[in-house]
Amino acid sequence: MLDHCAFNGDADGLCALQQLRLAGELDAAVRLVSGVKRDIALLQRVQAGAGERVTVLDVSHEENRADAARLLGAGARVRYFDHHFAGELPDHPGFESYIDTAADVCTSLLVDRFLEGRFHRWAVAAAFGDGMAGPARALAARHGLEEADICALEELGRLLNYNAYGDSLADLHFDPVLLAAELLPYDDPLDFVRHSSSFARLREGYAADMAAAASLEPWYAGKGASLYRLPAEPWARRVSGVLANQLAARDPQRALGLLSARADGDWTFSLRVPATASLEADAFCRGFATGGGRKRAAGINRLPAEALESFARRLLDSYPHAAP
């Protein structure tokens, strides 16, 4: 059977892919499709028919609904692992769903569940990268991982996630498909941390970019939300996801918004909200044409520059109070 796999280029997508490849759940010659983190309409680039299988990792079915239906109609099997808002799922014998939108799971945790924990260290790294420190530590504790190893997996997840952010592949240190090839020889992610020159390159790039972001102050701030604005620089596009997670962790009772300038003059937006927020992150972001995500972390792919002031007021009005 000819395998195709469309995966989000962030830590969660990469680590989900790695687990499935190590488990022999994908053919060695699988055809991979990925991109920058916000490139989520990945099934547009997949052509498959009868006798072929498409595995989808960490991109919303809602955003790929038409192409999933196209592939099923052409006779392909579609296997879907994801934790984002999915919309109505196909009622088709060729569609296999491992979708769970609970706030405490990510795609790699779903794959870990599917594989019964065979490559759980990759799932720990992914959960950390996806801003889910609690579930990451819970999984690590379940398998008796030592604190030093947990910290190393946390750094790996953060760096894999950091690599995925940008307007285009030119912004990234590594094309996610090439980074997946770098990861493939390593059964244990800790060996990648210890021995890979690619990991060292990510660590160095991350340190330089975060130093550039150190002086950032809120653009707008209210009782229940803060909004930051980053400049139109490649380093700023690269740090946007990791920085959003870090700023949210620093002030966990408030919603955190981060605007990133696109090279074309428009803006992207990342949102993190507390578990007890009155409005979930994906619900807020789906109010905009290019918005989506999950309950506590979501984003909007394109906002026009002239709308930023009104957008800031809408954000602060949507989160008027700090979470209890």
PDB file of C-alpha atoms in Angstrom:
ATOM      1  CA  MET A   1       0.000   0.000   0.000  1.00  0.00           C
ATOM      2  CA  LEU A   2       1.315   3.425  -0.934  1.00  0.00           C
ATOM      3  CA  ASP A   3       1.355   5.710   2.107  1.00  0.00           C
ATOM      4  CA  HIS A   4       0.991   9.474   2.235  1.00  0.00           C
ATOM      5  CA  CYS A   5       1.279  11.556   5.410  1.00  0.00           C
ATOM      6  CA  ALA A   6       0.298  15.204   5.837  1.00  0.00           C
ATOM      7  CA  PHE A   7       1.627  16.554   9.121  1.00  0.00           C
ATOM      8  CA  ASN A   8       1.805  19.898  10.868  1.00  0.00           C
ATOM      9  CA  GLY A   9       5.411  21.092  10.867  1.00  0.00           C
ATOM     10  CA  ASP A  10       5.468  21.847  14.599  1.00  0.00           C
ATOM     11  CA  ALA A  11       6.617  19.685  17.528  1.00  0.00           C
ATOM     12  CA  ASP A  12       3.290  17.888  17.809  1.00  0.00           C
ATOM     13  CA  GLY A  13       3.106  16.962  14.136  1.00  0.00           C
ATOM     14  CA  LEU A  14       6.765  15.953  13.922  1.00  0.00           C
ATOM     15  CA  CYS A  15       6.672  13.805  17.057  1.00  0.00           C
ATOM     16  CA  ALA A  16       3.410  12.149  16.039  1.00  0.00           C
ATOM     17  CA  LEU A  17       4.985  11.297  12.682  1.00  0.00           C
ATOM     18  CA  GLN A  18       8.129   9.993  14.366  1.00  0.00           C
ATOM     19  CA  GLN A  19       6.155   7.678  16.640  1.00  0.00           C
ATOM     20  CA  LEU A  20       4.179   6.198  13.761  1.00  0.00           C
ATOM     21  CA  ARG A  21       7.307   5.692  11.648  1.00  0.00           C
ATOM     22  CA  LEU A  22       9.205   4.011  14.475  1.00  0.00           C
ATOM     23  CA  ALA A  23       6.223   1.716  15.087  1.00  0.00           C
ATOM     24  CA  GLY A  24       6.094   0.651  11.428  1.00  0.00           C
ATOM     25  CA  GLU A  25       2.685   2.281  10.984  1.00  0.00           C
ATOM     26  CA  LEU A  26       3.865   4.078   7.843  1.00  0.00           C
ATOM     27  CA  ASP A  27       5.661   2.662   4.852  1.00  0.00           C
ATOM     28  CA  ALA A  28       9.382   3.468   4.700  1.00  0.00           C
ATOM     29  CA  ALA A  29       8.759   5.273   1.411  1.00  0.00           C
ATOM     30  CA  VAL A  30       5.848   7.340   2.740  1.00  0.00           C
ATOM     31  CA  ARG A  31       5.230  10.542   0.800  1.00  0.00           C
ATOM     32  CA  LEU A  32       5.367  13.445   3.261  1.00  0.00           C
ATOM     33  CA  VAL A  33       3.585  16.778   2.999  1.00  0.00           C
ATOM     34  CA  SER A  34       4.115  19.593   5.501  1.00  0.00           C
ATOM     35  CA  GLY A  35       4.903  23.287   5.809  1.00  0.00           C
ATOM     36  CA  VAL A  36       5.098  26.129   8.298  1.00  0.00           C
ATOM     37  CA  LYS A  37       2.843  25.773  11.324  1.00  0.00           C
ATOM     38  CA  ARG A  38       0.016  27.859   9.913  1.00  0.00           C
ATOM     39  CA  ASP A  39       0.025  25.986   6.604  1.00  0.00           C
ATOM     40  CA  ILE A  40      -2.826  23.695   7.600  1.00  0.00           C
ATOM     41  CA  ALA A  41      -4.744  23.097   4.350  1.00  0.00           C
ATOM     42  CA  LEU A  42      -2.246  20.343   3.617  1.00  0.00           C
ATOM     43  CA  LEU A  43      -4.578  17.831   1.976  1.00  0.00           C
ATOM     44  CA  GLN A  44      -4.842  20.158  -1.029  1.00  0.00           C
ATOM     45  CA  ARG A  45      -1.357  18.895  -1.932  1.00  0.00           C
ATOM     46  CA  VAL A  46      -2.133  15.181  -1.604  1.00  0.00           C
ATOM     47  CA  GLN A  47      -3.172  13.065  -4.563  1.00  0.00           C
ATOM     48  CA  ALA A  48      -4.166   9.506  -3.676  1.00  0.00           C
ATOM     49  CA  GLY A  49      -6.608   6.893  -4.894  1.00  0.00           C
ATOM     50  CA  ALA A  50      -7.632   3.264  -4.545  1.00  0.00           C
ATOM     51  CA  GLY A  51      -5.089   1.115  -2.729  1.00  0.00           C
ATOM     52  CA  GLU A  52      -3.451   4.143  -1.093  1.00  0.00           C
ATOM     53  CA  ARG A  53      -3.669   5.469   2.461  1.00  0.00           C
ATOM     54  CA  VAL A  54      -3.414   9.036   3.745  1.00  0.00           C
ATOM     55  CA  THR A  55      -2.508   9.676   7.385  1.00  0.00           C
ATOM     56  CA  VAL A  56      -3.195  13.181   8.656  1.00  0.00           C
ATOM     57  CA  LEU A  57      -1.475  14.539  11.766  1.00  0.00           C
ATOM     58  CA  ASP A  58      -2.289  17.674  13.736  1.00  0.00           C
ATOM     59  CA  VAL A  59      -4.221  19.718  11.184  1.00  0.00           C
ATOM     60  CA  SER A  60      -7.910  20.468  11.541  1.00  0.00           C
ATOM     61  CA  HIS A  61     -10.365  18.321   9.592  1.00  0.00           C
ATOM     62  CA  GLU A  62     -12.636  21.358   9.366  1.00  0.00           C
ATOM     63  CA  GLU A  63      -9.944  23.124   7.308  1.00  0.00           C
ATOM     64  CA  ASN A  64      -9.403  20.056   5.123  1.00  0.00           C
ATOM     65  CA  ARG A  65     -12.975  18.808   4.822  1.00  0.00           C
ATOM     66  CA  ALA A  66     -13.335  19.144   1.044  1.00  0.00           C
ATOM     67  CA  ASP A  67     -10.013  17.458   0.302  1.00  0.00           C
ATOM     68  CA  ALA A  68     -10.656  14.642   2.770  1.00  0.00           C
ATOM     69  CA  ALA A  69     -13.923  14.000   0.925  1.00  0.00           C
ATOM     70  CA  ARG A  70     -12.106  14.181  -2.410  1.00  0.00           C
ATOM     71  CA  LEU A  71      -9.564  11.571  -1.318  1.00  0.00           C
ATOM     72  CA  LEU A  72     -12.237   9.262   0.078  1.00  0.00           C
ATOM     73  CA  GLY A  73     -14.210   9.642  -3.138  1.00  0.00           C
ATOM     74  CA  ALA A  74     -11.126   8.654  -5.128  1.00  0.00           C
ATOM     75  CA  GLY A  75     -10.902   5.418  -3.163  1.00  0.00           C
ATOM     76  CA  ALA A  76      -8.119   6.281  -0.724  1.00  0.00           C
ATOM     77  CA  ARG A  77      -8.282   5.456   2.982  1.00  0.00           C
ATOM     78  CA  VAL A  78      -7.903   8.429   5.313  1.00  0.00           C
ATOM     79  CA  ARG A  79      -6.628   8.013   8.883  1.00  0.00           C
ATOM     80  CA  TYR A  80      -6.915  11.156  11.025  1.00  0.00           C
ATOM     81  CA  PHE A  81      -5.110  11.986  14.300  1.00  0.00           C
ATOM     82  CA  ASP A  82      -5.877  15.474  15.612  1.00  0.00           C
ATOM     83  CA  HIS A  83      -7.038  17.565  18.582  1.00  0.00           C
ATOM     84  CA  HIS A  84      -8.379  20.698  16.854  1.00  0.00           C
ATOM     85  CA  PHE A  85     -11.987  21.609  16.108  1.00  0.00           C
ATOM     86  CA  ALA A  86     -13.033  19.062  13.497  1.00  0.00           C
ATOM     87  CA  GLY A  87     -16.542  19.964  12.393  1.00  0.00           C
ATOM     88  CA  GLU A  88     -18.729  17.198  10.982  1.00  0.00           C
ATOM     89  CA  LEU A  89     -16.752  14.049  10.224  1.00  0.00           C
ATOM     90  CA  PRO A  90     -17.304  11.844   7.160  1.00  0.00           C
ATOM     91  CA  ASP A  91     -19.586   8.835   7.472  1.00  0.00           C
ATOM     92  CA  HIS A  92     -17.435   6.681   5.207  1.00  0.00           C
ATOM     93  CA  PRO A  93     -15.934   3.197   5.656  1.00  0.00           C
ATOM     94  CA  GLY A  94     -12.551   4.475   4.485  1.00  0.00           C
ATOM     95  CA  PHE A  95     -12.321   7.181   7.164  1.00  0.00           C
ATOM     96  CA  GLU A  96     -10.579   6.254  10.413  1.00  0.00           C
ATOM     97  CA  SER A  97     -10.805   8.892  13.151  1.00  0.00           C
ATOM     98  CA  TYR A  98      -8.543   9.347  16.172  1.00  0.00           C
ATOM     99  CA  ILE A  99      -9.749  12.884  16.865  1.00  0.00           C
ATOM    100  CA  ASP A 100     -10.139  14.145  20.419  1.00  0.00           C
ATOM    101  CA  THR A 101     -10.608  17.857  21.114  1.00  0.00           C
ATOM    102  CA  ALA A 102     -10.230  17.675  24.905  1.00  0.00           C
ATOM    103  CA  ALA A 103      -8.105  20.505  26.289  1.00  0.00           C
ATOM    104  CA  ASP A 104      -5.526  18.176  27.856  1.00  0.00           C
ATOM    105  CA  VAL A 105      -4.491  16.196  24.765  1.00  0.00           C
ATOM    106  CA  CYS A 106      -2.377  16.912  21.714  1.00  0.00           C
ATOM    107  CA  THR A 107      -1.943  14.838  18.587  1.00  0.00           C
ATOM    108  CA  SER A 108       1.214  13.105  19.791  1.00  0.00           C
ATOM    109  CA  LEU A 109      -0.559  12.079  22.996  1.00  0.00           C
ATOM    110  CA  LEU A 110      -3.311  10.568  20.843  1.00  0.00           C
ATOM    111  CA  VAL A 111      -0.693   8.676  18.839  1.00  0.00           C
ATOM    112  CA  ASP A 112       0.941   7.579  22.101  1.00  0.00           C
ATOM    113  CA  ARG A 113      -2.463   6.246  23.186  1.00  0.00           C
ATOM    114  CA  PHE A 114      -2.868   4.455  19.838  1.00  0.00           C
ATOM    115  CA  LEU A 115       0.588   2.866  20.159  1.00  0.00           C
ATOM    116  CA  GLU A 116       0.077   2.017  23.850  1.00  0.00           C
ATOM    117  CA  GLY A 117       3.057   4.089  24.973  1.00  0.00           C
ATOM    118  CA  ARG A 118       5.734   2.421  22.837  1.00  0.00           C
ATOM    119  CA  PHE A 119       7.549   5.697  22.080  1.00  0.00           C
ATOM    120  CA  HIS A 120       6.253   7.825  24.924  1.00  0.00           C
ATOM    121  CA  ARG A 121       9.340  10.057  25.163  1.00  0.00           C
ATOM    122  CA  TRP A 122       8.500  11.572  21.791  1.00  0.00           C
ATOM    123  CA  ALA A 123       4.966  12.263  23.062  1.00  0.00           C
ATOM    124  CA  VAL A 124       6.354  13.944  26.196  1.00  0.00           C
ATOM    125  CA  ALA A 125       8.490  16.254  24.046  1.00  0.00           C
ATOM    126  CA  ALA A 126       5.526  17.069  21.806  1.00  0.00           C
ATOM    127  CA  ALA A 127       3.217  17.916  24.700  1.00  0.00           C
ATOM    128  CA  PHE A 128       5.817  20.289  26.132  1.00  0.00           C
ATOM    129  CA  GLY A 129       6.236  21.865  22.697  1.00  0.00           C
ATOM    130  CA  ASP A 130       2.485  22.333  22.401  1.00  0.00           C
ATOM    131  CA  GLY A 131       2.379  24.241  25.687  1.00  0.00           C
ATOM    132  CA  MET A 132       0.904  21.311  27.668  1.00  0.00           C
ATOM    133  CA  ALA A 133       3.363  21.026  30.530  1.00  0.00           C
ATOM    134  CA  GLY A 134       0.854  19.323  32.839  1.00  0.00           C
ATOM    135  CA  PRO A 135      -0.002  16.430  30.501  1.00  0.00           C
ATOM    136  CA  ALA A 136       3.673  16.165  29.509  1.00  0.00           C
ATOM    137  CA  ARG A 137       4.794  15.764  33.109  1.00  0.00           C
ATOM    138  CA  ALA A 138       1.941  13.374  33.867  1.00  0.00           C
ATOM    139  CA  LEU A 139       3.012  11.095  31.004  1.00  0.00           C
ATOM    140  CA  ALA A 140       6.656  11.353  32.053  1.00  0.00           C
ATOM    141  CA  ALA A 141       5.765  10.436  35.632  1.00  0.00           C
ATOM    142  CA  ARG A 142       3.705   7.470  34.456  1.00  0.00           C
ATOM    143  CA  HIS A 143       6.806   6.088  32.777  1.00  0.00           C
ATOM    144  CA  GLY A 144       9.204   6.985  35.583  1.00  0.00           C
ATOM    145  CA  LEU A 145      11.357   9.462  33.675  1.00  0.00           C
ATOM    146  CA  GLU A 146      14.054  11.264  35.623  1.00  0.00           C
ATOM    147  CA  GLU A 147      13.921  15.043  36.038  1.00  0.00           C
ATOM    148  CA  ALA A 148      17.030  15.686  33.927  1.00  0.00           C
ATOM    149  CA  ASP A 149      15.530  13.725  31.051  1.00  0.00           C
ATOM    150  CA  ILE A 150      12.191  15.505  31.415  1.00  0.00           C
ATOM    151  CA  CYS A 151      13.965  18.870  31.173  1.00  0.00           C
ATOM    152  CA  ALA A 152      15.811  17.739  28.052  1.00  0.00           C
ATOM    153  CA  LEU A 153      12.544  16.611  26.435  1.00  0.00           C
ATOM    154  CA  GLU A 154      10.962  19.936  27.362  1.00  0.00           C
ATOM    155  CA  GLU A 155      13.742  21.806  25.586  1.00  0.00           C
ATOM    156  CA  LEU A 156      13.455  19.549  22.554  1.00  0.00           C
ATOM    157  CA  GLY A 157       9.715  20.141  22.294  1.00  0.00           C
ATOM    158  CA  ARG A 158      10.191  23.872  22.618  1.00  0.00           C
ATOM    159  CA  LEU A 159      12.849  23.956  19.887  1.00  0.00           C
ATOM    160  CA  LEU A 160      10.915  21.746  17.464  1.00  0.00           C
ATOM    161  CA  ASN A 161       7.906  24.013  17.925  1.00  0.00           C
ATOM    162  CA  TYR A 162      10.024  27.143  17.528  1.00  0.00           C
ATOM    163  CA  ASN A 163      11.300  25.889  14.176  1.00  0.00           C
ATOM    164  CA  ALA A 164       7.802  25.731  12.683  1.00  0.00           C
ATOM    165  CA  TYR A 165       6.866  29.401  12.931  1.00  0.00           C
ATOM    166  CA  GLY A 166       7.275  31.730   9.977  1.00  0.00           C
ATOM    167  CA  ASP A 167       5.543  33.204   6.964  1.00  0.00           C
ATOM    168  CA  SER A 168       7.277  30.757   4.656  1.00  0.00           C
ATOM    169  CA  LEU A 169       9.846  27.969   4.717  1.00  0.00           C
ATOM    170  CA  ALA A 170      12.525  30.622   4.137  1.00  0.00           C
ATOM    171  CA  ASP A 171      11.904  31.902   7.702  1.00  0.00           C
ATOM    172  CA  LEU A 172      12.615  28.492   9.251  1.00  0.00           C
ATOM    173  CA  HIS A 173      15.921  26.939  10.195  1.00  0.00           C
ATOM    174  CA  PHE A 174      14.711  23.606   8.739  1.00  0.00           C
ATOM    175  CA  ASP A 175      11.975  22.599   6.321  1.00  0.00           C
ATOM    176  CA  PRO A 176       9.811  20.294   8.493  1.00  0.00           C
ATOM    177  CA  VAL A 177      10.088  17.458   5.964  1.00  0.00           C
ATOM    178  CA  LEU A 178      13.889  17.683   6.159  1.00  0.00           C
ATOM    179  CA  LEU A 179      13.750  17.936   9.950  1.00  0.00           C
ATOM    180  CA  ALA A 180      11.609  14.783  10.025  1.00  0.00           C
ATOM    181  CA  ALA A 181      14.419  13.037   8.140  1.00  0.00           C
ATOM    182  CA  GLU A 182      16.904  14.279  10.758  1.00  0.00           C
ATOM    183  CA  LEU A 183      14.757  12.820  13.550  1.00  0.00           C
ATOM    184  CA  LEU A 184      14.063   9.472  11.891  1.00  0.00           C
ATOM    185  CA  PRO A 185      17.241   7.574  12.939  1.00  0.00           C
ATOM    186  CA  TYR A 186      16.592   8.236  16.633  1.00  0.00           C
ATOM    187  CA  ASP A 187      14.379   5.814  18.561  1.00  0.00           C
ATOM    188  CA  ASP A 188      15.070   7.862  21.683  1.00  0.00           C
ATOM    189  CA  PRO A 189      14.644  11.649  21.415  1.00  0.00           C
ATOM    190  CA  LEU A 190      17.298  12.096  24.100  1.00  0.00           C
ATOM    191  CA  ASP A 191      19.879  10.704  21.666  1.00  0.00           C
ATOM    192  CA  PHE A 192      18.833  13.386  19.169  1.00  0.00           C
ATOM    193  CA  VAL A 193      19.349  15.996  21.903  1.00  0.00           C
ATOM    194  CA  ARG A 194      22.791  14.644  22.795  1.00  0.00           C
ATOM    195  CA  HIS A 195      24.242  13.899  19.392  1.00  0.00           C
ATOM    196  CA  SER A 196      22.515  15.849  16.602  1.00  0.00           C
ATOM    197  CA  SER A 197      24.148  18.924  15.085  1.00  0.00           C
ATOM    198  CA  SER A 198      20.639  19.958  13.971  1.00  0.00           C
ATOM    199  CA  PHE A 199      19.546  20.174  17.598  1.00  0.00           C
ATOM    200  CA  ALA A 200      22.574  22.350  18.368  1.00  0.00           C
ATOM    201  CA  ARG A 201      21.672  24.647  15.479  1.00  0.00           C
ATOM    202  CA  LEU A 202      18.101  25.021  16.751  1.00  0.00           C
ATOM    203  CA  ARG A 203      19.342  25.769  20.266  1.00  0.00           C
ATOM    204  CA  GLU A 204      21.672  28.500  19.024  1.00  0.00           C
ATOM    205  CA  GLY A 205      19.034  30.093  16.804  1.00  0.00           C
ATOM    206  CA  TYR A 206      16.467  30.036  19.579  1.00  0.00           C
ATOM    207  CA  ALA A 207      18.800  31.736  22.063  1.00  0.00           C
ATOM    208  CA  ALA A 208      19.595  34.541  19.609  1.00  0.00           C
ATOM    209  CA  ASP A 209      15.949  35.117  18.665  1.00  0.00           C
ATOM    210  CA  MET A 210      14.667  35.118  22.233  1.00  0.00           C
ATOM    211  CA  ALA A 211      17.352  37.617  23.230  1.00  0.00           C
ATOM    212  CA  ALA A 212      15.935  39.946  20.568  1.00  0.00           C
ATOM    213  CA  ALA A 213      12.444  39.546  22.095  1.00  0.00           C
ATOM    214  CA  ALA A 214      13.499  40.120  25.705  1.00  0.00           C
ATOM    215  CA  SER A 215      12.456  43.788  25.879  1.00  0.00           C
ATOM    216  CA  LEU A 216       8.940  43.312  24.475  1.00  0.00           C
ATOM    217  CA  GLU A 217       6.158  45.139  26.350  1.00  0.00           C
ATOM    218  CA  PRO A 218       2.343  44.838  25.927  1.00  0.00           C
ATOM    219  CA  TRP A 219       0.792  46.951  23.203  1.00  0.00           C
ATOM    220  CA  TYR A 220      -2.636  46.848  24.891  1.00  0.00           C
ATOM    221  CA  ALA A 221      -3.487  45.544  28.366  1.00  0.00           C
ATOM    222  CA  GLY A 222      -6.764  45.084  30.216  1.00  0.00           C
ATOM    223  CA  LYS A 223      -7.842  43.328  33.394  1.00  0.00           C
ATOM    224  CA  GLY A 224      -8.374  40.020  31.634  1.00  0.00           C
ATOM    225  CA  ALA A 225      -6.076  40.129  28.608  1.00  0.00           C
ATOM    226  CA  SER A 226      -2.777  41.451  27.281  1.00  0.00           C
ATOM    227  CA  LEU A 227      -1.905  41.960  23.632  1.00  0.00           C
ATOM    228  CA  TYR A 228       1.662  42.110  22.316  1.00  0.00           C
ATOM    229  CA  ARG A 229       2.814  43.197  18.856  1.00  0.00           C
ATOM    230  CA  LEU A 230       5.973  41.885  17.192  1.00  0.00           C
ATOM    231  CA  PRO A 231       7.918  43.589  14.395  1.00  0.00           C
ATOM    232  CA  ALA A 232       8.137  42.430  10.764  1.00  0.00           C
ATOM    233  CA  GLU A 233      11.379  40.502  11.206  1.00  0.00           C
ATOM    234  CA  PRO A 234      12.158  36.809  10.594  1.00  0.00           C
ATOM    235  CA  TRP A 235      13.305  36.357  14.204  1.00  0.00           C
ATOM    236  CA  ALA A 236       9.986  37.706  15.455  1.00  0.00           C
ATOM    237  CA  ARG A 237       7.999  35.354  13.233  1.00  0.00           C
ATOM    238  CA  ARG A 238      10.095  32.428  14.452  1.00  0.00           C
ATOM    239  CA  VAL A 239       9.620  33.130  18.178  1.00  0.00           C
ATOM    240  CA  SER A 240       5.901  33.954  18.028  1.00  0.00           C
ATOM    241  CA  GLY A 241       4.555  30.556  19.115  1.00  0.00           C
ATOM    242  CA  VAL A 242       7.089  29.841  21.848  1.00  0.00           C
ATOM    243  CA  LEU A 243       6.875  33.411  23.110  1.00  0.00           C
ATOM    244  CA  ALA A 244       3.075  33.199  23.303  1.00  0.00           C
ATOM    245  CA  ASN A 245       3.355  30.067  25.449  1.00  0.00           C
ATOM    246  CA  GLN A 246       5.964  31.652  27.723  1.00  0.00           C
ATOM    247  CA  LEU A 247       4.047  34.900  28.203  1.00  0.00           C
ATOM    248  CA  ALA A 248       0.866  32.945  28.946  1.00  0.00           C
ATOM    249  CA  ALA A 249       2.686  30.822  31.534  1.00  0.00           C
ATOM    250  CA  ARG A 250       4.017  33.995  33.180  1.00  0.00           C
ATOM    251  CA  ASP A 251       0.485  35.376  33.692  1.00  0.00           C
ATOM    252  CA  PRO A 252      -1.772  32.280  33.679  1.00  0.00           C
ATOM    253  CA  GLN A 253      -5.001  33.967  34.825  1.00  0.00           C
ATOM    254  CA  ARG A 254      -5.225  36.294  31.814  1.00  0.00           C
ATOM    255  CA  ALA A 255      -5.713  35.776  28.103  1.00  0.00           C
ATOM    256  CA  LEU A 256      -2.552  36.412  26.079  1.00  0.00           C
ATOM    257  CA  GLY A 257      -2.618  37.648  22.492  1.00  0.00           C
ATOM    258  CA  LEU A 258       0.387  38.023  20.210  1.00  0.00           C
ATOM    259  CA  LEU A 259       0.314  39.825  16.871  1.00  0.00           C
ATOM    260  CA  SER A 260       3.072  39.028  14.394  1.00  0.00           C
ATOM    261  CA  ALA A 261       3.735  41.167  11.322  1.00  0.00           C
ATOM    262  CA  ARG A 262       3.667  39.264   8.046  1.00  0.00           C
ATOM    263  CA  ALA A 263       6.079  40.033   5.253  1.00  0.00           C
ATOM    264  CA  ASP A 264       3.125  41.126   3.056  1.00  0.00           C
ATOM    265  CA  GLY A 265       1.974  43.833   5.501  1.00  0.00           C
ATOM    266  CA  ASP A 266      -0.858  41.932   7.176  1.00  0.00           C
ATOM    267  CA  TRP A 267      -0.669  40.264  10.598  1.00  0.00           C
ATOM    268  CA  THR A 268      -1.085  36.860  12.199  1.00  0.00           C
ATOM    269  CA  PHE A 269      -2.433  36.349  15.702  1.00  0.00           C
ATOM    270  CA  SER A 270      -1.816  33.754  18.434  1.00  0.00           C
ATOM    271  CA  LEU A 271      -4.080  33.413  21.465  1.00  0.00           C
ATOM    272  CA  ARG A 272      -3.645  31.556  24.761  1.00  0.00           C
ATOM    273  CA  VAL A 273      -6.417  31.531  27.373  1.00  0.00           C
ATOM    274  CA  PRO A 274      -6.727  30.100  30.907  1.00  0.00           C
ATOM    275  CA  ALA A 275      -8.541  26.800  31.435  1.00  0.00           C
ATOM    276  CA  THR A 276     -11.359  28.672  33.187  1.00  0.00           C
ATOM    277  CA  ALA A 277     -11.755  31.432  30.592  1.00  0.00           C
ATOM    278  CA  SER A 278     -15.369  32.275  29.757  1.00  0.00           C
ATOM    279  CA  LEU A 279     -14.605  32.171  26.009  1.00  0.00           C
ATOM    280  CA  GLU A 280     -12.450  29.391  24.586  1.00  0.00           C
ATOM    281  CA  ALA A 281      -9.566  30.376  22.325  1.00  0.00           C
ATOM    282  CA  ASP A 282     -10.824  28.572  19.229  1.00  0.00           C
ATOM    283  CA  ALA A 283     -14.278  30.081  19.641  1.00  0.00           C
ATOM    284  CA  PHE A 284     -12.803  33.594  19.623  1.00  0.00           C
ATOM    285  CA  CYS A 285     -10.523  32.933  16.649  1.00  0.00           C
ATOM    286  CA  ARG A 286     -13.190  31.192  14.556  1.00  0.00           C
ATOM    287  CA  GLY A 287     -15.015  34.520  14.581  1.00  0.00           C
ATOM    288  CA  PHE A 288     -12.508  35.585  11.904  1.00  0.00           C
ATOM    289  CA  ALA A 289     -12.195  34.215   8.382  1.00  0.00           C
ATOM    290  CA  THR A 290      -8.808  32.546   8.824  1.00  0.00           C
ATOM    291  CA  GLY A 291      -9.116  31.634  12.509  1.00  0.00           C
ATOM    292  CA  GLY A 292      -9.111  28.275  14.258  1.00  0.00           C
ATOM    293  CA  GLY A 293      -7.343  26.126  16.807  1.00  0.00           C
ATOM    294  CA  ARG A 294      -8.219  24.460  20.089  1.00  0.00           C
ATOM    295  CA  LYS A 295      -9.808  25.378  23.397  1.00  0.00           C
ATOM    296  CA  ARG A 296      -6.833  26.984  25.123  1.00  0.00           C
ATOM    297  CA  ALA A 297      -4.597  27.893  22.159  1.00  0.00           C
ATOM    298  CA  ALA A 298      -5.712  29.178  18.783  1.00  0.00           C
ATOM    299  CA  GLY A 299      -4.792  31.652  16.081  1.00  0.00           C
ATOM    300  CA  ILE A 300      -5.773  33.723  13.070  1.00  0.00           C
ATOM    301  CA  ASN A 301      -3.678  33.447   9.930  1.00  0.00           C
ATOM    302  CA  ARG A 302      -4.380  36.875   8.465  1.00  0.00           C
ATOM    303  CA  LEU A 303      -5.572  40.189   9.891  1.00  0.00           C
ATOM    304  CA  PRO A 304      -5.419  43.399   7.823  1.00  0.00           C
ATOM    305  CA  ALA A 305      -3.227  46.124   9.291  1.00  0.00           C
ATOM    306  CA  GLU A 306      -6.027  48.696   9.258  1.00  0.00           C
ATOM    307  CA  ALA A 307      -8.154  46.450  11.523  1.00  0.00           C
ATOM    308  CA  LEU A 308      -5.651  46.084  14.381  1.00  0.00           C
ATOM    309  CA  GLU A 309      -7.010  48.821  16.639  1.00  0.00           C
ATOM    310  CA  SER A 310     -10.588  47.512  16.468  1.00  0.00           C
ATOM    311  CA  PHE A 311      -9.286  43.967  16.846  1.00  0.00           C
ATOM    312  CA  ALA A 312      -7.432  44.927  20.034  1.00  0.00           C
ATOM    313  CA  ARG A 313     -10.615  46.405  21.515  1.00  0.00           C
ATOM    314  CA  ARG A 314     -12.574  43.270  20.584  1.00  0.00           C
ATOM    315  CA  LEU A 315     -10.007  41.059  22.293  1.00  0.00           C
ATOM    316  CA  LEU A 316     -10.040  43.077  25.514  1.00  0.00           C
ATOM    317  CA  ASP A 317     -13.859  43.228  25.462  1.00  0.00           C
ATOM    318  CA  SER A 318     -14.008  39.431  25.031  1.00  0.00           C
ATOM    319  CA  TYR A 319     -11.829  38.846  28.096  1.00  0.00           C
ATOM    320  CA  PRO A 320     -12.790  41.662  30.506  1.00  0.00           C
ATOM    321  CA  HIS A 321     -11.802  39.857  33.710  1.00  0.00           C
ATOM    322  CA  ALA A 322      -8.944  37.681  34.892  1.00  0.00           C
ATOM    323  CA  ALA A 323      -9.843  34.022  35.295  1.00  0.00           C
ATOM    324  CA  PRO A 324     -10.793  32.985  38.846  1.00  0.00           C
TER     325      PRO A 324
END
